[in-house]
Amino acid sequence: MGNRRLIHILLCLLLIFCLILSESCKRKAKVTGEIEEKTEIIVPDFNCDSAYTYVAKQVDFGPRVPGTQSHKLCGDWLVSMLDKYADTVYVQPFKARIYTGEVKEGRNIFAQFNPDIQKRILLCAHWDSRPYADYDPDPKNHNLPIPGANDGASGVGVLLELARIIHKQNISIGIDIAFWDLEDWGEPQNVNNYGGEYWCLGSQYWCKNKVPMFYNANYGILLDMVGATDATFYFESISYQYASSILKKTWDIASKLGYSKYFIPDYSNPITDDHLYLNTIAQIPTINIVHQDKTSPTGFFPYWHTMEDDIDKIDKNTLKVVGNVLTYLIYNEK
Ligand code: AHN
Ligand code: ZN
């Protein structure tokens, strides 16, 4: 009788113990869930109004043709903006020979966020603008400098807004923002063919003389003409040859965000642009997000290298699309 009672009591105790244990497990699970929620990545908002004002500001300086006052003042302004937002800013002055044999002076600007972190992404664009509107429909304009709102200023504007964002919200990886100079002094269309090597003089110089000296990045992204209405970005061949996984990752994010009308997962012609030298000389796998238009005679956005590449061609929606893709990409990298 006494034994049975004891067993009964022990069973009851065991039951109570089990109930308490299961309750505490449930609570623990809840707490872990809360922690997971807290560590979930919050992707900051890319402000396209701010990006737009950065584009307009550059255009307002006047054409950023190396050797001119507008170019100098705009360069000084870019350095001052990056000084405000980044941890370290390097300015690299250089001289380079253009296709005529003349020597021009330029400045590459290179800004670092979290310079001590190994994992790094290099984001870049050219900040100079083309000295001749050689594709303008009116031949009288062929020797005038283009306003370069899309070709030049748009990529820089998007990256300045990213710099502002990263300054405000910590990022867990290293980010570098490079603004290349003397990208757009390639030979005009009616001149002998020099084989393309006179484009991208600033990035070519940097790739051969890196600053900081032992710099490396896991991968790079070049922005070129990322501000026009209904821009279309393709798997450009050089990007595909050297960095297909980065292309795929970027275009997958765009598709997830509902931007497949802009980021079209289809192949397009190769372009001699800054990413070529980052891939071949610096050996940093780099893609080019560049507006290619398969229906336009030049293959680029319709106002490419014309006087019409002005601020009225810049569309905040496009800046927003590109900005959101980049922000999502970099804040989800570990
Ligand atoms: C060539 O036309 C060979 N490259 C185009 C690079 C470029 C100029 N991107 C903007 N402007
Ligand atoms: Zn150009």
mmCIF file of C-alpha atoms and ligand atoms in Angstrom:
data_model
loop_
_atom_site.group_PDB
_atom_site.id
_atom_site.type_symbol
_atom_site.label_atom_id
_atom_site.label_comp_id
_atom_site.label_asym_id
_atom_site.label_seq_id
_atom_site.Cartn_x
_atom_site.Cartn_y
_atom_site.Cartn_z
ATOM 1 C CA MET A 1 0.000 0.000 0.000
ATOM 2 C CA GLY A 2 2.762 2.438 1.121
ATOM 3 C CA ASN A 3 4.819 1.495 -1.966
ATOM 4 C CA ARG A 4 1.948 2.165 -4.336
ATOM 5 C CA ARG A 5 1.397 5.554 -2.831
ATOM 6 C CA LEU A 6 5.082 6.390 -3.173
ATOM 7 C CA ILE A 7 5.035 5.374 -6.871
ATOM 8 C CA HIS A 8 1.940 7.507 -7.362
ATOM 9 C CA ILE A 9 3.637 10.547 -5.825
ATOM 10 C CA LEU A 10 6.809 9.968 -7.848
ATOM 11 C CA LEU A 11 4.790 9.726 -11.088
ATOM 12 C CA CYS A 12 3.033 12.976 -10.251
ATOM 13 C CA LEU A 13 6.363 14.675 -9.572
ATOM 14 C CA LEU A 14 7.746 13.351 -12.857
ATOM 15 C CA LEU A 15 4.729 14.718 -14.732
ATOM 16 C CA ILE A 16 5.122 18.149 -13.105
ATOM 17 C CA PHE A 17 8.849 18.102 -13.910
ATOM 18 C CA CYS A 18 8.115 17.289 -17.553
ATOM 19 C CA LEU A 19 5.549 20.085 -17.790
ATOM 20 C CA ILE A 20 7.989 22.625 -16.347
ATOM 21 C CA LEU A 21 10.723 21.437 -18.702
ATOM 22 C CA SER A 22 8.540 21.731 -21.791
ATOM 23 C CA GLU A 23 7.350 25.199 -20.752
ATOM 24 C CA SER A 24 10.898 26.405 -20.262
ATOM 25 C CA CYS A 25 11.895 25.022 -23.678
ATOM 26 C CA LYS A 26 9.037 26.910 -25.293
ATOM 27 C CA ARG A 27 10.165 30.119 -23.603
ATOM 28 C CA LYS A 28 13.739 29.574 -24.708
ATOM 29 C CA ALA A 29 12.600 29.058 -28.284
ATOM 30 C CA LYS A 30 10.718 32.310 -28.110
ATOM 31 C CA VAL A 31 13.761 34.166 -26.812
ATOM 32 C CA THR A 32 15.984 32.734 -29.586
ATOM 33 C CA GLY A 33 13.345 33.762 -32.107
ATOM 34 C CA GLU A 34 13.458 37.285 -30.775
ATOM 35 C CA ILE A 35 17.247 37.349 -31.045
ATOM 36 C CA GLU A 36 17.043 36.117 -34.638
ATOM 37 C CA GLU A 37 14.589 38.855 -35.394
ATOM 38 C CA LYS A 38 16.932 41.428 -33.887
ATOM 39 C CA THR A 39 19.934 40.282 -35.931
ATOM 40 C CA GLU A 40 17.936 40.273 -39.155
ATOM 41 C CA ILE A 41 19.595 42.612 -41.649
ATOM 42 C CA ILE A 42 17.873 45.919 -42.097
ATOM 43 C CA VAL A 43 18.669 47.289 -45.530
ATOM 44 C CA PRO A 44 18.685 51.090 -45.368
ATOM 45 C CA ASP A 45 16.583 53.173 -47.693
ATOM 46 C CA PHE A 46 18.328 54.513 -50.788
ATOM 47 C CA ASN A 47 17.221 58.111 -51.169
ATOM 48 C CA CYS A 48 16.927 58.883 -54.898
ATOM 49 C CA ASP A 49 16.205 62.583 -54.262
ATOM 50 C CA SER A 50 19.560 62.852 -52.562
ATOM 51 C CA ALA A 51 21.284 60.885 -55.359
ATOM 52 C CA TYR A 52 19.632 63.189 -57.905
ATOM 53 C CA THR A 53 20.938 66.336 -56.197
ATOM 54 C CA TYR A 54 24.445 64.817 -56.293
ATOM 55 C CA VAL A 55 24.072 64.296 -60.051
ATOM 56 C CA ALA A 56 22.701 67.822 -60.596
ATOM 57 C CA LYS A 57 25.492 69.363 -58.512
ATOM 58 C CA GLN A 58 28.159 67.807 -60.762
ATOM 59 C CA VAL A 59 26.372 68.949 -63.932
ATOM 60 C CA ASP A 60 26.122 72.466 -62.470
ATOM 61 C CA PHE A 61 29.915 72.695 -62.283
ATOM 62 C CA GLY A 62 29.881 72.522 -66.089
ATOM 63 C CA PRO A 63 31.525 69.824 -68.239
ATOM 64 C CA ARG A 64 34.166 68.017 -66.121
ATOM 65 C CA VAL A 65 36.795 67.996 -68.838
ATOM 66 C CA PRO A 66 40.297 67.437 -67.423
ATOM 67 C CA GLY A 67 42.304 70.666 -67.510
ATOM 68 C CA THR A 68 39.296 72.951 -66.988
ATOM 69 C CA GLN A 69 38.269 74.910 -63.899
ATOM 70 C CA SER A 70 34.927 73.068 -63.751
ATOM 71 C CA HIS A 71 36.791 69.766 -63.575
ATOM 72 C CA LYS A 72 39.059 71.015 -60.805
ATOM 73 C CA LEU A 73 36.234 72.444 -58.711
ATOM 74 C CA CYS A 74 34.048 69.362 -59.112
ATOM 75 C CA GLY A 75 36.984 67.115 -58.125
ATOM 76 C CA ASP A 76 37.600 69.228 -55.010
ATOM 77 C CA TRP A 77 33.918 68.940 -54.112
ATOM 78 C CA LEU A 78 33.939 65.138 -54.563
ATOM 79 C CA VAL A 79 36.964 64.843 -52.275
ATOM 80 C CA SER A 80 35.280 67.037 -49.649
ATOM 81 C CA MET A 81 32.102 64.908 -49.765
ATOM 82 C CA LEU A 82 34.006 61.655 -49.372
ATOM 83 C CA ASP A 83 36.120 63.184 -46.587
ATOM 84 C CA LYS A 84 32.844 63.772 -44.778
ATOM 85 C CA TYR A 85 31.446 60.257 -45.246
ATOM 86 C CA ALA A 86 34.348 57.779 -45.530
ATOM 87 C CA ASP A 87 37.021 56.610 -43.062
ATOM 88 C CA THR A 88 39.995 57.235 -45.354
ATOM 89 C CA VAL A 89 40.262 59.082 -48.665
ATOM 90 C CA TYR A 90 43.198 58.831 -51.085
ATOM 91 C CA VAL A 91 43.668 61.237 -53.962
ATOM 92 C CA GLN A 92 45.890 59.949 -56.756
ATOM 93 C CA PRO A 93 47.141 62.618 -59.177
ATOM 94 C CA PHE A 94 48.548 61.221 -62.434
ATOM 95 C CA LYS A 95 49.570 62.152 -65.946
ATOM 96 C CA ALA A 96 48.458 60.199 -68.997
ATOM 97 C CA ARG A 97 48.946 60.469 -72.726
ATOM 98 C CA ILE A 98 45.807 60.747 -74.842
ATOM 99 C CA TYR A 99 45.483 59.475 -78.448
ATOM 100 C CA THR A 100 46.875 62.750 -79.879
ATOM 101 C CA GLY A 101 50.102 62.337 -77.924
ATOM 102 C CA GLU A 102 49.212 65.218 -75.593
ATOM 103 C CA VAL A 103 49.720 64.641 -71.875
ATOM 104 C CA LYS A 104 46.760 65.329 -69.576
ATOM 105 C CA GLU A 105 46.591 65.536 -65.807
ATOM 106 C CA GLY A 106 43.963 63.693 -63.821
ATOM 107 C CA ARG A 107 43.021 62.670 -60.297
ATOM 108 C CA ASN A 108 41.602 59.338 -59.152
ATOM 109 C CA ILE A 109 39.695 59.517 -55.880
ATOM 110 C CA PHE A 110 39.587 56.439 -53.663
ATOM 111 C CA ALA A 111 37.583 56.276 -50.417
ATOM 112 C CA GLN A 112 37.539 53.449 -47.867
ATOM 113 C CA PHE A 113 34.953 52.360 -45.315
ATOM 114 C CA ASN A 114 36.169 49.873 -42.678
ATOM 115 C CA PRO A 115 39.714 49.809 -44.125
ATOM 116 C CA ASP A 116 40.848 47.056 -41.709
ATOM 117 C CA ILE A 117 38.278 44.481 -42.765
ATOM 118 C CA GLN A 118 39.549 41.861 -45.210
ATOM 119 C CA LYS A 119 36.329 41.195 -47.081
ATOM 120 C CA ARG A 120 35.872 44.138 -49.472
ATOM 121 C CA ILE A 121 33.766 45.287 -52.386
ATOM 122 C CA LEU A 122 34.990 47.967 -54.767
ATOM 123 C CA LEU A 123 32.296 50.241 -56.196
ATOM 124 C CA CYS A 124 33.332 52.685 -58.912
ATOM 125 C CA ALA A 125 32.394 55.108 -61.673
ATOM 126 C CA HIS A 126 34.215 57.716 -63.779
ATOM 127 C CA TRP A 127 33.862 61.345 -62.725
ATOM 128 C CA ASP A 128 35.258 63.169 -65.762
ATOM 129 C CA SER A 129 33.101 63.960 -68.771
ATOM 130 C CA ARG A 130 33.777 63.719 -72.491
ATOM 131 C CA PRO A 131 35.393 66.683 -74.266
ATOM 132 C CA TYR A 132 33.496 66.086 -77.531
ATOM 133 C CA ALA A 133 29.887 65.419 -78.461
ATOM 134 C CA ASP A 134 31.050 63.347 -81.432
ATOM 135 C CA TYR A 135 27.734 61.480 -81.721
ATOM 136 C CA ASP A 136 25.584 64.597 -81.681
ATOM 137 C CA PRO A 137 23.175 64.683 -84.646
ATOM 138 C CA ASP A 138 24.386 68.226 -85.394
ATOM 139 C CA PRO A 139 28.000 68.177 -86.671
ATOM 140 C CA LYS A 140 28.471 71.752 -85.381
ATOM 141 C CA ASN A 141 28.394 70.296 -81.874
ATOM 142 C CA HIS A 142 31.002 67.593 -82.452
ATOM 143 C CA ASN A 143 33.791 69.571 -80.805
ATOM 144 C CA LEU A 144 31.785 70.778 -77.795
ATOM 145 C CA PRO A 145 32.058 69.069 -74.394
ATOM 146 C CA ILE A 146 28.993 67.080 -73.327
ATOM 147 C CA PRO A 147 27.070 67.928 -70.114
ATOM 148 C CA GLY A 148 27.630 64.286 -69.052
ATOM 149 C CA ALA A 149 24.652 63.998 -66.718
ATOM 150 C CA ASN A 150 24.215 60.305 -67.426
ATOM 151 C CA ASP A 151 27.686 59.526 -68.796
ATOM 152 C CA GLY A 152 29.706 60.174 -65.690
ATOM 153 C CA ALA A 153 27.627 62.086 -63.147
ATOM 154 C CA SER A 154 24.893 59.441 -62.658
ATOM 155 C CA GLY A 155 27.207 56.689 -61.375
ATOM 156 C CA VAL A 156 29.047 59.128 -59.114
ATOM 157 C CA GLY A 157 25.725 60.445 -57.759
ATOM 158 C CA VAL A 158 24.538 56.944 -56.848
ATOM 159 C CA LEU A 159 27.848 56.183 -55.136
ATOM 160 C CA LEU A 160 27.855 59.456 -53.162
ATOM 161 C CA GLU A 161 24.409 58.572 -51.843
ATOM 162 C CA LEU A 162 25.728 55.121 -50.879
ATOM 163 C CA ALA A 163 28.627 56.812 -49.088
ATOM 164 C CA ARG A 164 26.135 58.930 -47.134
ATOM 165 C CA ILE A 165 24.153 55.802 -46.221
ATOM 166 C CA ILE A 166 27.170 53.767 -45.102
ATOM 167 C CA HIS A 167 28.299 56.679 -42.945
ATOM 168 C CA LYS A 168 24.884 56.648 -41.257
ATOM 169 C CA GLN A 169 24.381 52.886 -40.936
ATOM 170 C CA ASN A 170 27.331 50.654 -40.108
ATOM 171 C CA ILE A 171 28.141 47.924 -42.591
ATOM 172 C CA SER A 172 29.858 44.672 -41.595
ATOM 173 C CA ILE A 173 32.231 44.420 -44.579
ATOM 174 C CA GLY A 174 34.773 46.784 -46.151
ATOM 175 C CA ILE A 175 33.550 49.051 -48.930
ATOM 176 C CA ASP A 176 35.666 51.147 -51.263
ATOM 177 C CA ILE A 177 34.388 53.809 -53.597
ATOM 178 C CA ALA A 178 36.610 54.848 -56.499
ATOM 179 C CA PHE A 179 35.996 57.746 -58.862
ATOM 180 C CA TRP A 180 38.169 57.343 -61.970
ATOM 181 C CA ASP A 181 39.358 60.299 -63.985
ATOM 182 C CA LEU A 182 40.181 60.613 -67.703
ATOM 183 C CA GLU A 183 37.883 57.761 -68.677
ATOM 184 C CA ASP A 184 36.276 59.541 -71.589
ATOM 185 C CA TRP A 185 39.035 61.013 -73.757
ATOM 186 C CA GLY A 186 39.018 58.167 -76.289
ATOM 187 C CA GLU A 187 39.502 59.053 -79.961
ATOM 188 C CA PRO A 188 36.469 60.574 -81.718
ATOM 189 C CA GLN A 189 34.595 58.385 -84.165
ATOM 190 C CA ASN A 190 36.016 60.089 -87.276
ATOM 191 C CA VAL A 191 39.656 59.621 -86.204
ATOM 192 C CA ASN A 192 41.887 56.596 -87.006
ATOM 193 C CA ASN A 193 41.248 53.589 -84.882
ATOM 194 C CA TYR A 194 43.600 53.504 -81.920
ATOM 195 C CA GLY A 195 42.265 50.162 -80.696
ATOM 196 C CA GLY A 196 40.452 51.341 -77.622
ATOM 197 C CA GLU A 197 43.426 51.734 -75.296
ATOM 198 C CA TYR A 198 42.965 55.495 -74.872
ATOM 199 C CA TRP A 199 39.742 55.131 -72.925
ATOM 200 C CA CYS A 200 39.819 54.632 -69.151
ATOM 201 C CA LEU A 201 43.203 56.268 -68.578
ATOM 202 C CA GLY A 202 42.582 56.852 -64.853
ATOM 203 C CA SER A 203 41.538 53.306 -64.039
ATOM 204 C CA GLN A 204 44.404 51.939 -66.156
ATOM 205 C CA TYR A 205 46.824 54.090 -64.175
ATOM 206 C CA TRP A 206 45.390 53.009 -60.823
ATOM 207 C CA CYS A 207 45.451 49.312 -61.782
ATOM 208 C CA LYS A 208 49.186 49.633 -62.472
ATOM 209 C CA ASN A 209 49.839 51.864 -59.412
ATOM 210 C CA LYS A 210 47.374 50.826 -56.740
ATOM 211 C CA VAL A 211 46.630 53.187 -53.875
ATOM 212 C CA PRO A 212 46.682 51.913 -51.167
ATOM 213 C CA MET A 213 49.569 49.815 -52.465
ATOM 214 C CA PHE A 214 48.566 46.253 -51.546
ATOM 215 C CA TYR A 215 44.894 46.815 -52.137
ATOM 216 C CA ASN A 216 42.637 43.912 -53.024
ATOM 217 C CA ALA A 217 38.889 43.354 -53.144
ATOM 218 C CA ASN A 218 36.717 40.262 -53.384
ATOM 219 C CA TYR A 219 34.943 41.808 -56.331
ATOM 220 C CA GLY A 220 34.108 45.102 -58.011
ATOM 221 C CA ILE A 221 31.111 46.822 -59.561
ATOM 222 C CA LEU A 222 31.407 49.617 -62.114
ATOM 223 C CA LEU A 223 28.479 51.952 -62.753
ATOM 224 C CA ASP A 224 28.269 53.664 -66.132
ATOM 225 C CA MET A 225 25.191 55.544 -67.325
ATOM 226 C CA VAL A 226 22.787 54.446 -64.615
ATOM 227 C CA GLY A 227 20.358 57.376 -64.578
ATOM 228 C CA ALA A 228 18.305 57.538 -67.785
ATOM 229 C CA THR A 229 14.592 56.720 -68.043
ATOM 230 C CA ASP A 230 13.903 53.016 -68.652
ATOM 231 C CA ALA A 231 17.592 52.120 -68.618
ATOM 232 C CA THR A 232 18.399 48.543 -69.596
ATOM 233 C CA PHE A 233 21.322 46.632 -68.105
ATOM 234 C CA TYR A 234 22.503 43.343 -69.609
ATOM 235 C CA PHE A 235 25.068 40.611 -69.009
ATOM 236 C CA GLU A 236 27.798 42.612 -70.763
ATOM 237 C CA SER A 237 30.349 40.152 -72.215
ATOM 238 C CA ILE A 238 33.488 41.227 -70.357
ATOM 239 C CA SER A 239 31.625 41.187 -67.051
ATOM 240 C CA TYR A 240 30.343 37.727 -67.968
ATOM 241 C CA GLN A 241 33.779 36.463 -68.938
ATOM 242 C CA TYR A 242 35.484 37.549 -65.700
ATOM 243 C CA ALA A 243 32.769 37.747 -63.043
ATOM 244 C CA SER A 244 29.677 35.758 -64.085
ATOM 245 C CA SER A 245 28.786 34.786 -60.501
ATOM 246 C CA ILE A 246 28.696 38.447 -59.423
ATOM 247 C CA LEU A 247 26.526 39.286 -62.426
ATOM 248 C CA LYS A 248 24.128 36.507 -61.533
ATOM 249 C CA LYS A 249 24.007 37.481 -57.868
ATOM 250 C CA THR A 250 23.271 41.134 -58.755
ATOM 251 C CA TRP A 251 20.630 40.362 -61.395
ATOM 252 C CA ASP A 252 18.981 37.848 -58.987
ATOM 253 C CA ILE A 253 18.648 40.588 -56.366
ATOM 254 C CA ALA A 254 17.168 42.924 -58.991
ATOM 255 C CA SER A 255 14.638 40.253 -59.931
ATOM 256 C CA LYS A 256 13.728 39.663 -56.277
ATOM 257 C CA LEU A 257 13.133 43.418 -55.891
ATOM 258 C CA GLY A 258 10.914 43.449 -59.001
ATOM 259 C CA TYR A 259 13.385 45.218 -61.315
ATOM 260 C CA SER A 260 13.724 42.709 -64.164
ATOM 261 C CA LYS A 261 12.564 45.329 -66.650
ATOM 262 C CA TYR A 262 15.820 47.198 -65.945
ATOM 263 C CA PHE A 263 18.187 44.314 -65.127
ATOM 264 C CA ILE A 264 17.590 42.004 -68.078
ATOM 265 C CA PRO A 265 19.177 38.552 -67.741
ATOM 266 C CA ASP A 266 20.309 38.395 -71.351
ATOM 267 C CA TYR A 267 23.735 38.742 -72.992
ATOM 268 C CA SER A 268 25.096 41.878 -74.691
ATOM 269 C CA ASN A 269 28.203 43.129 -76.525
ATOM 270 C CA PRO A 270 31.518 43.666 -74.735
ATOM 271 C CA ILE A 271 32.451 47.231 -73.775
ATOM 272 C CA THR A 272 35.925 48.682 -73.300
ATOM 273 C CA ASP A 273 35.340 50.314 -69.951
ATOM 274 C CA ASP A 274 37.095 50.677 -66.576
ATOM 275 C CA HIS A 275 36.100 47.142 -65.532
ATOM 276 C CA LEU A 276 38.235 45.649 -68.330
ATOM 277 C CA TYR A 277 41.423 46.876 -66.631
ATOM 278 C CA LEU A 278 40.227 45.996 -63.132
ATOM 279 C CA ASN A 279 39.717 42.436 -64.411
ATOM 280 C CA THR A 280 42.854 42.085 -66.523
ATOM 281 C CA ILE A 281 45.446 44.246 -64.739
ATOM 282 C CA ALA A 282 44.302 44.486 -61.112
ATOM 283 C CA GLN A 283 42.717 41.014 -61.302
ATOM 284 C CA ILE A 284 39.681 42.057 -59.313
ATOM 285 C CA PRO A 285 36.603 40.293 -60.758
ATOM 286 C CA THR A 286 34.466 43.272 -61.764
ATOM 287 C CA ILE A 287 31.127 43.698 -63.498
ATOM 288 C CA ASN A 288 29.815 46.717 -65.379
ATOM 289 C CA ILE A 289 26.264 47.919 -64.794
ATOM 290 C CA VAL A 290 26.023 49.932 -68.002
ATOM 291 C CA HIS A 291 23.047 51.149 -69.991
ATOM 292 C CA GLN A 292 23.119 49.288 -73.296
ATOM 293 C CA ASP A 293 20.331 49.735 -75.816
ATOM 294 C CA LYS A 294 20.048 47.103 -78.510
ATOM 295 C CA THR A 295 17.861 49.398 -80.647
ATOM 296 C CA SER A 296 20.112 52.484 -80.607
ATOM 297 C CA PRO A 297 22.762 52.899 -83.364
ATOM 298 C CA THR A 298 25.631 53.329 -80.873
ATOM 299 C CA GLY A 299 24.510 50.405 -78.701
ATOM 300 C CA PHE A 300 24.400 52.751 -75.704
ATOM 301 C CA PHE A 301 21.712 54.952 -74.242
ATOM 302 C CA PRO A 302 20.264 57.107 -77.026
ATOM 303 C CA TYR A 303 21.925 60.428 -76.019
ATOM 304 C CA TRP A 304 25.392 58.927 -75.552
ATOM 305 C CA HIS A 305 28.147 61.441 -76.412
ATOM 306 C CA THR A 306 25.662 64.089 -77.511
ATOM 307 C CA MET A 307 24.780 67.529 -76.122
ATOM 308 C CA GLU A 308 21.458 66.013 -75.031
ATOM 309 C CA ASP A 309 23.087 64.002 -72.231
ATOM 310 C CA ASP A 310 21.865 66.634 -69.786
ATOM 311 C CA ILE A 311 20.127 66.678 -66.396
ATOM 312 C CA ASP A 312 16.645 66.424 -67.980
ATOM 313 C CA LYS A 313 17.529 62.869 -69.062
ATOM 314 C CA ILE A 314 18.060 61.798 -65.444
ATOM 315 C CA ASP A 315 15.170 59.860 -63.944
ATOM 316 C CA LYS A 316 14.954 59.373 -60.179
ATOM 317 C CA ASN A 317 13.205 56.020 -60.682
ATOM 318 C CA THR A 318 16.277 54.606 -62.409
ATOM 319 C CA LEU A 319 18.615 55.990 -59.731
ATOM 320 C CA LYS A 320 16.358 54.338 -57.143
ATOM 321 C CA VAL A 321 16.417 50.951 -58.898
ATOM 322 C CA VAL A 322 20.206 50.870 -59.166
ATOM 323 C CA GLY A 323 20.637 52.281 -55.656
ATOM 324 C CA ASN A 324 18.296 49.746 -54.088
ATOM 325 C CA VAL A 325 20.004 46.817 -55.814
ATOM 326 C CA LEU A 326 23.439 47.954 -54.619
ATOM 327 C CA THR A 327 22.266 48.730 -51.089
ATOM 328 C CA TYR A 328 20.582 45.329 -50.801
ATOM 329 C CA LEU A 329 23.657 43.590 -52.172
ATOM 330 C CA ILE A 330 26.259 45.194 -49.915
ATOM 331 C CA TYR A 331 24.235 45.082 -46.692
ATOM 332 C CA ASN A 332 23.582 41.346 -47.200
ATOM 333 C CA GLU A 333 27.255 40.475 -47.656
ATOM 334 C CA LYS A 334 28.999 38.889 -44.673
HETATM 335 C C1 AHN B 1 34.013 52.622 -75.997
HETATM 336 O O1 AHN B 1 33.181 53.178 -76.663
HETATM 337 C C2 AHN B 1 35.191 51.946 -76.613
HETATM 338 N N1 AHN B 1 33.938 52.568 -74.690
HETATM 339 C C3 AHN B 1 32.907 53.216 -73.983
HETATM 340 C C4 AHN B 1 33.336 53.559 -72.622
HETATM 341 C C5 AHN B 1 32.537 54.711 -72.184
HETATM 342 C C6 AHN B 1 32.609 55.959 -72.687
HETATM 343 N N2 AHN B 1 31.644 54.723 -71.262
HETATM 344 C C7 AHN B 1 31.156 55.912 -71.145
HETATM 345 N N3 AHN B 1 31.724 56.682 -72.007
HETATM 346 ZN ZN ZN B 2 31.418 58.542 -72.398
#
